[in-house]
Amino acid sequence: MNIAEMFTDIAPSYDTLNRWLSFSRDATWRRRAVEAIGMRLNLHVLDLCAGTLDMTQTLLQRFPHARITAVDFSQAMLDLGLKKIPRVFWPQVTCKCEDAQALSLPDASVDATLCAFGMRNIPDQGKSLSELARVLTPDGVLVILDFFRPTTWRSRLFAATYGRFVIPWLGGWISKRPQAYRYLHESTLAFYPVAAYRALLHTHGFDVTRSDPLSGGIAHLIVARKIA
């Protein structure tokens, strides 16, 4: 399965399904992720796996003067997302269709990186984390919001019921791409548990400062600082 092509196919219905399937909790989770940056001025933020720029929108609401580089492997999703951004902010937003494992950004050029529900889609986690450590400034912050492999009884129950049956059925029916929403469930089960991912971050130059379960552990927010 070509993951980039799959996301391009579901781009037109992507935002709608995110709202429905998460009962609009995804918007709250994104706000939590942006708040984790802290109060900073003159930010340059990398929105990694930016998709249709929901995170970019949330960033601009909190940091209206920030410069944002939005990176995704689907140009169609970036194009749809830019249409949602008010034109007054367009000079501050740069969209790049490129590989998260080989970023074109210069060394130490980014103050913060946020990645919402995209790390699972990157084949080589180590290579991507090394790239993020490279482009972040000393003491730069990395915020990851994602579905990690469930380990608690509540998150396992959610994955075994709603994640396994409802999401693929409803997502497939609306998007006409059932394999894409089966992939969501399968990629979550194949991804790292939170504890293992924290250890991986440390081996690639990050110090984890927070690890918060969201909505009973359905999603997790990990906040890490680049080790200077």
PDB file of C-alpha atoms in Angstrom, residues 28-217:
ATOM      1  CA  THR A  28      -9.216  19.705  21.772  1.00  0.00           C
ATOM      2  CA  TRP A  29      -6.165  17.428  21.500  1.00  0.00           C
ATOM      3  CA  ARG A  30      -4.552  19.786  18.986  1.00  0.00           C
ATOM      4  CA  ARG A  31      -5.083  22.759  21.269  1.00  0.00           C
ATOM      5  CA  ARG A  32      -3.409  20.835  24.086  1.00  0.00           C
ATOM      6  CA  ALA A  33      -0.466  20.118  21.794  1.00  0.00           C
ATOM      7  CA  VAL A  34      -0.055  23.776  20.830  1.00  0.00           C
ATOM      8  CA  GLU A  35      -0.298  24.890  24.467  1.00  0.00           C
ATOM      9  CA  ALA A  36       2.583  22.541  25.279  1.00  0.00           C
ATOM     10  CA  ILE A  37       4.958  24.804  23.329  1.00  0.00           C
ATOM     11  CA  GLY A  38       4.661  27.405  26.087  1.00  0.00           C
ATOM     12  CA  MET A  39       4.617  31.141  25.621  1.00  0.00           C
ATOM     13  CA  ARG A  40       7.158  32.181  23.012  1.00  0.00           C
ATOM     14  CA  LEU A  41       7.554  35.065  20.576  1.00  0.00           C
ATOM     15  CA  ASN A  42       8.880  35.105  17.005  1.00  0.00           C
ATOM     16  CA  LEU A  43       8.439  31.370  16.621  1.00  0.00           C
ATOM     17  CA  HIS A  44       9.403  29.336  13.590  1.00  0.00           C
ATOM     18  CA  VAL A  45       7.338  26.143  13.864  1.00  0.00           C
ATOM     19  CA  LEU A  46       7.553  22.982  11.795  1.00  0.00           C
ATOM     20  CA  ASP A  47       4.127  21.357  11.365  1.00  0.00           C
ATOM     21  CA  LEU A  48       5.257  17.863  10.419  1.00  0.00           C
ATOM     22  CA  CYS A  49       2.830  15.516   8.640  1.00  0.00           C
ATOM     23  CA  ALA A  50       0.655  18.611   8.351  1.00  0.00           C
ATOM     24  CA  GLY A  51      -2.111  17.039   6.265  1.00  0.00           C
ATOM     25  CA  THR A  52      -4.888  19.560   5.708  1.00  0.00           C
ATOM     26  CA  LEU A  53      -3.263  22.115   8.049  1.00  0.00           C
ATOM     27  CA  ASP A  54      -5.529  21.695  11.077  1.00  0.00           C
ATOM     28  CA  MET A  55      -2.493  22.044  13.339  1.00  0.00           C
ATOM     29  CA  THR A  56      -1.267  25.071  11.392  1.00  0.00           C
ATOM     30  CA  GLN A  57      -4.661  26.712  11.951  1.00  0.00           C
ATOM     31  CA  THR A  58      -4.499  25.981  15.675  1.00  0.00           C
ATOM     32  CA  LEU A  59      -0.946  27.324  15.869  1.00  0.00           C
ATOM     33  CA  LEU A  60      -1.922  30.594  14.209  1.00  0.00           C
ATOM     34  CA  GLN A  61      -4.799  31.073  16.639  1.00  0.00           C
ATOM     35  CA  ARG A  62      -2.367  30.981  19.582  1.00  0.00           C
ATOM     36  CA  PHE A  63       0.722  32.431  17.877  1.00  0.00           C
ATOM     37  CA  PRO A  64      -0.568  34.805  15.190  1.00  0.00           C
ATOM     38  CA  HIS A  65       2.943  36.095  14.419  1.00  0.00           C
ATOM     39  CA  ALA A  66       4.590  32.679  14.051  1.00  0.00           C
ATOM     40  CA  ARG A  67       6.233  31.497  10.849  1.00  0.00           C
ATOM     41  CA  ILE A  68       5.097  27.979  10.027  1.00  0.00           C
ATOM     42  CA  THR A  69       6.603  25.421   7.671  1.00  0.00           C
ATOM     43  CA  ALA A  70       4.002  22.753   6.935  1.00  0.00           C
ATOM     44  CA  VAL A  71       5.450  19.494   5.604  1.00  0.00           C
ATOM     45  CA  ASP A  72       3.487  16.535   4.275  1.00  0.00           C
ATOM     46  CA  PHE A  73       3.951  13.770   1.717  1.00  0.00           C
ATOM     47  CA  SER A  74       0.604  14.556   0.031  1.00  0.00           C
ATOM     48  CA  GLN A  75       0.475  17.718  -2.045  1.00  0.00           C
ATOM     49  CA  ALA A  76      -3.309  17.329  -2.405  1.00  0.00           C
ATOM     50  CA  MET A  77      -3.778  17.543   1.356  1.00  0.00           C
ATOM     51  CA  LEU A  78      -1.543  20.602   1.632  1.00  0.00           C
ATOM     52  CA  ASP A  79      -3.439  22.308  -1.204  1.00  0.00           C
ATOM     53  CA  LEU A  80      -6.780  21.689   0.499  1.00  0.00           C
ATOM     54  CA  GLY A  81      -5.390  22.860   3.818  1.00  0.00           C
ATOM     55  CA  LEU A  82      -4.041  26.159   2.503  1.00  0.00           C
ATOM     56  CA  LYS A  83      -7.536  27.086   1.335  1.00  0.00           C
ATOM     57  CA  LYS A  84      -8.643  26.985   4.996  1.00  0.00           C
ATOM     58  CA  ILE A  85      -5.970  29.442   6.117  1.00  0.00           C
ATOM     59  CA  PRO A  86      -7.068  33.127   6.019  1.00  0.00           C
ATOM     60  CA  ARG A  87      -5.159  34.934   3.263  1.00  0.00           C
ATOM     61  CA  VAL A  88      -3.728  37.410   5.751  1.00  0.00           C
ATOM     62  CA  PHE A  89      -1.616  34.519   7.147  1.00  0.00           C
ATOM     63  CA  TRP A  90      -0.428  33.128   3.806  1.00  0.00           C
ATOM     64  CA  PRO A  91       2.914  35.027   3.882  1.00  0.00           C
ATOM     65  CA  GLN A  92       3.689  33.271   7.191  1.00  0.00           C
ATOM     66  CA  VAL A  93       2.930  29.733   5.987  1.00  0.00           C
ATOM     67  CA  THR A  94       5.242  27.732   3.729  1.00  0.00           C
ATOM     68  CA  CYS A  95       4.000  24.364   2.462  1.00  0.00           C
ATOM     69  CA  LYS A  96       6.493  21.708   1.422  1.00  0.00           C
ATOM     70  CA  CYS A  97       5.652  18.309  -0.050  1.00  0.00           C
ATOM     71  CA  GLU A  98       8.623  16.232   1.062  1.00  0.00           C
ATOM     72  CA  ASP A  99       9.863  13.259   3.049  1.00  0.00           C
ATOM     73  CA  ALA A 100       9.923  13.640   6.847  1.00  0.00           C
ATOM     74  CA  GLN A 101      13.076  11.517   6.825  1.00  0.00           C
ATOM     75  CA  ALA A 102      14.971  14.033   4.642  1.00  0.00           C
ATOM     76  CA  LEU A 103      13.867  17.569   5.452  1.00  0.00           C
ATOM     77  CA  SER A 104      15.105  20.491   3.357  1.00  0.00           C
ATOM     78  CA  LEU A 105      15.232  22.843   6.368  1.00  0.00           C
ATOM     79  CA  PRO A 106      18.637  24.140   7.529  1.00  0.00           C
ATOM     80  CA  ASP A 107      20.248  22.989  10.762  1.00  0.00           C
ATOM     81  CA  ALA A 108      18.955  24.616  13.968  1.00  0.00           C
ATOM     82  CA  SER A 109      16.332  26.640  12.091  1.00  0.00           C
ATOM     83  CA  VAL A 110      13.136  25.607  13.909  1.00  0.00           C
ATOM     84  CA  ASP A 111      12.064  26.580  17.448  1.00  0.00           C
ATOM     85  CA  ALA A 112       9.339  23.957  17.775  1.00  0.00           C
ATOM     86  CA  THR A 113       8.071  20.936  15.877  1.00  0.00           C
ATOM     87  CA  LEU A 114       4.562  19.571  16.190  1.00  0.00           C
ATOM     88  CA  CYS A 115       3.409  16.324  14.629  1.00  0.00           C
ATOM     89  CA  ALA A 116      -0.240  15.326  14.972  1.00  0.00           C
ATOM     90  CA  PHE A 117      -1.229  11.783  14.025  1.00  0.00           C
ATOM     91  CA  GLY A 118       1.567  11.412  11.523  1.00  0.00           C
ATOM     92  CA  MET A 119       4.577   9.754  13.152  1.00  0.00           C
ATOM     93  CA  ARG A 120       2.973   6.322  12.663  1.00  0.00           C
ATOM     94  CA  ASN A 121       3.131   6.889   8.901  1.00  0.00           C
ATOM     95  CA  ILE A 122       6.907   7.425   8.789  1.00  0.00           C
ATOM     96  CA  PRO A 123       8.762   4.192   7.927  1.00  0.00           C
ATOM     97  CA  ASP A 124      12.055   4.919   9.701  1.00  0.00           C
ATOM     98  CA  GLN A 125      11.367   6.551  13.060  1.00  0.00           C
ATOM     99  CA  GLY A 126      15.045   6.838  13.941  1.00  0.00           C
ATOM    100  CA  LYS A 127      15.901   8.668  10.736  1.00  0.00           C
ATOM    101  CA  SER A 128      12.991  11.072  11.194  1.00  0.00           C
ATOM    102  CA  LEU A 129      13.838  11.819  14.830  1.00  0.00           C
ATOM    103  CA  SER A 130      17.460  12.454  13.873  1.00  0.00           C
ATOM    104  CA  GLU A 131      16.235  14.945  11.263  1.00  0.00           C
ATOM    105  CA  LEU A 132      14.044  16.675  13.830  1.00  0.00           C
ATOM    106  CA  ALA A 133      16.974  16.943  16.234  1.00  0.00           C
ATOM    107  CA  ARG A 134      19.031  18.434  13.396  1.00  0.00           C
ATOM    108  CA  VAL A 135      16.566  21.172  12.423  1.00  0.00           C
ATOM    109  CA  LEU A 136      15.560  22.164  15.967  1.00  0.00           C
ATOM    110  CA  THR A 137      17.381  24.968  17.741  1.00  0.00           C
ATOM    111  CA  PRO A 138      19.224  24.156  20.989  1.00  0.00           C
ATOM    112  CA  ASP A 139      16.544  23.518  23.628  1.00  0.00           C
ATOM    113  CA  GLY A 140      13.914  23.370  20.870  1.00  0.00           C
ATOM    114  CA  VAL A 141      10.657  21.609  21.721  1.00  0.00           C
ATOM    115  CA  LEU A 142       9.129  18.581  19.991  1.00  0.00           C
ATOM    116  CA  VAL A 143       5.437  17.833  20.525  1.00  0.00           C
ATOM    117  CA  ILE A 144       3.994  14.545  19.272  1.00  0.00           C
ATOM    118  CA  LEU A 145       0.264  13.832  19.315  1.00  0.00           C
ATOM    119  CA  ASP A 146      -0.613  10.348  18.142  1.00  0.00           C
ATOM    120  CA  PHE A 147      -2.295   6.993  18.631  1.00  0.00           C
ATOM    121  CA  PHE A 148       0.286   4.726  20.239  1.00  0.00           C
ATOM    122  CA  ARG A 149      -0.056   0.987  20.717  1.00  0.00           C
ATOM    123  CA  PRO A 150      -2.695   0.541  23.439  1.00  0.00           C
ATOM    124  CA  THR A 151      -1.457  -0.874  26.748  1.00  0.00           C
ATOM    125  CA  THR A 152      -4.217  -0.059  29.268  1.00  0.00           C
ATOM    126  CA  TRP A 153      -7.476  -1.989  29.501  1.00  0.00           C
ATOM    127  CA  ARG A 154      -9.504   1.043  28.421  1.00  0.00           C
ATOM    128  CA  SER A 155      -7.392   1.810  25.361  1.00  0.00           C
ATOM    129  CA  ARG A 156      -7.271  -1.886  24.408  1.00  0.00           C
ATOM    130  CA  LEU A 157     -11.045  -2.137  24.678  1.00  0.00           C
ATOM    131  CA  PHE A 158     -11.450   0.963  22.515  1.00  0.00           C
ATOM    132  CA  ALA A 159      -9.069  -0.435  19.882  1.00  0.00           C
ATOM    133  CA  ALA A 160     -10.734  -3.850  19.869  1.00  0.00           C
ATOM    134  CA  THR A 161     -14.239  -2.438  19.413  1.00  0.00           C
ATOM    135  CA  TYR A 162     -14.582   1.098  18.046  1.00  0.00           C
ATOM    136  CA  GLY A 163     -11.140   1.091  16.419  1.00  0.00           C
ATOM    137  CA  ARG A 164     -11.491  -2.298  14.795  1.00  0.00           C
ATOM    138  CA  PHE A 165     -15.093  -2.151  13.618  1.00  0.00           C
ATOM    139  CA  VAL A 166     -16.708   1.315  13.686  1.00  0.00           C
ATOM    140  CA  ILE A 167     -13.842   3.413  12.294  1.00  0.00           C
ATOM    141  CA  PRO A 168     -13.163   1.181   9.249  1.00  0.00           C
ATOM    142  CA  TRP A 169     -16.892   0.842   8.485  1.00  0.00           C
ATOM    143  CA  LEU A 170     -17.888   4.493   8.857  1.00  0.00           C
ATOM    144  CA  GLY A 171     -14.647   5.874   7.442  1.00  0.00           C
ATOM    145  CA  GLY A 172     -14.785   3.510   4.487  1.00  0.00           C
ATOM    146  CA  TRP A 173     -18.431   4.262   3.772  1.00  0.00           C
ATOM    147  CA  ILE A 174     -17.963   8.032   3.672  1.00  0.00           C
ATOM    148  CA  SER A 175     -14.530   8.186   2.014  1.00  0.00           C
ATOM    149  CA  LYS A 176     -15.119   5.183  -0.298  1.00  0.00           C
ATOM    150  CA  ARG A 177     -11.642   4.035   0.775  1.00  0.00           C
ATOM    151  CA  PRO A 178     -12.190   1.375   3.484  1.00  0.00           C
ATOM    152  CA  GLN A 179      -8.547   0.273   3.315  1.00  0.00           C
ATOM    153  CA  ALA A 180      -7.463   3.704   4.559  1.00  0.00           C
ATOM    154  CA  TYR A 181      -9.461   3.370   7.763  1.00  0.00           C
ATOM    155  CA  ARG A 182      -8.428  -0.232   8.273  1.00  0.00           C
ATOM    156  CA  TYR A 183      -4.895   1.107   8.046  1.00  0.00           C
ATOM    157  CA  LEU A 184      -5.610   3.563  10.885  1.00  0.00           C
ATOM    158  CA  HIS A 185      -6.428   0.675  13.221  1.00  0.00           C
ATOM    159  CA  GLU A 186      -3.623  -1.572  11.994  1.00  0.00           C
ATOM    160  CA  SER A 187      -0.960   1.144  12.159  1.00  0.00           C
ATOM    161  CA  THR A 188      -1.901   1.947  15.759  1.00  0.00           C
ATOM    162  CA  LEU A 189      -1.462  -1.677  16.824  1.00  0.00           C
ATOM    163  CA  ALA A 190       1.869  -1.850  14.964  1.00  0.00           C
ATOM    164  CA  PHE A 191       3.241   1.382  16.435  1.00  0.00           C
ATOM    165  CA  TYR A 192       5.373   1.794  19.556  1.00  0.00           C
ATOM    166  CA  PRO A 193       3.863   1.770  23.041  1.00  0.00           C
ATOM    167  CA  VAL A 194       4.401   5.118  24.743  1.00  0.00           C
ATOM    168  CA  ALA A 195       7.133   3.848  27.085  1.00  0.00           C
ATOM    169  CA  ALA A 196       9.153   2.418  24.191  1.00  0.00           C
ATOM    170  CA  TYR A 197       8.765   5.619  22.188  1.00  0.00           C
ATOM    171  CA  ARG A 198      10.000   7.697  25.092  1.00  0.00           C
ATOM    172  CA  ALA A 199      13.134   5.561  25.144  1.00  0.00           C
ATOM    173  CA  LEU A 200      13.538   5.972  21.382  1.00  0.00           C
ATOM    174  CA  LEU A 201      13.339   9.744  21.727  1.00  0.00           C
ATOM    175  CA  HIS A 202      16.105   9.713  24.318  1.00  0.00           C
ATOM    176  CA  THR A 203      18.423   7.718  22.066  1.00  0.00           C
ATOM    177  CA  HIS A 204      17.952  10.334  19.326  1.00  0.00           C
ATOM    178  CA  GLY A 205      18.798  13.404  21.374  1.00  0.00           C
ATOM    179  CA  PHE A 206      15.598  14.302  23.223  1.00  0.00           C
ATOM    180  CA  ASP A 207      14.667  14.609  26.877  1.00  0.00           C
ATOM    181  CA  VAL A 208      10.970  13.787  27.446  1.00  0.00           C
ATOM    182  CA  THR A 209       9.394  16.327  29.797  1.00  0.00           C
ATOM    183  CA  ARG A 210       5.744  15.246  29.570  1.00  0.00           C
ATOM    184  CA  SER A 211       3.737  12.231  28.491  1.00  0.00           C
ATOM    185  CA  ASP A 212      -0.008  12.759  28.857  1.00  0.00           C
ATOM    186  CA  PRO A 213      -2.765  10.242  28.079  1.00  0.00           C
ATOM    187  CA  LEU A 214      -5.759  11.901  26.415  1.00  0.00           C
ATOM    188  CA  SER A 215      -9.357  10.723  26.631  1.00  0.00           C
ATOM    189  CA  GLY A 216      -8.503   7.696  28.725  1.00  0.00           C
ATOM    190  CA  GLY A 217      -5.363   6.845  26.782  1.00  0.00           C
TER     191      GLY A 217
END
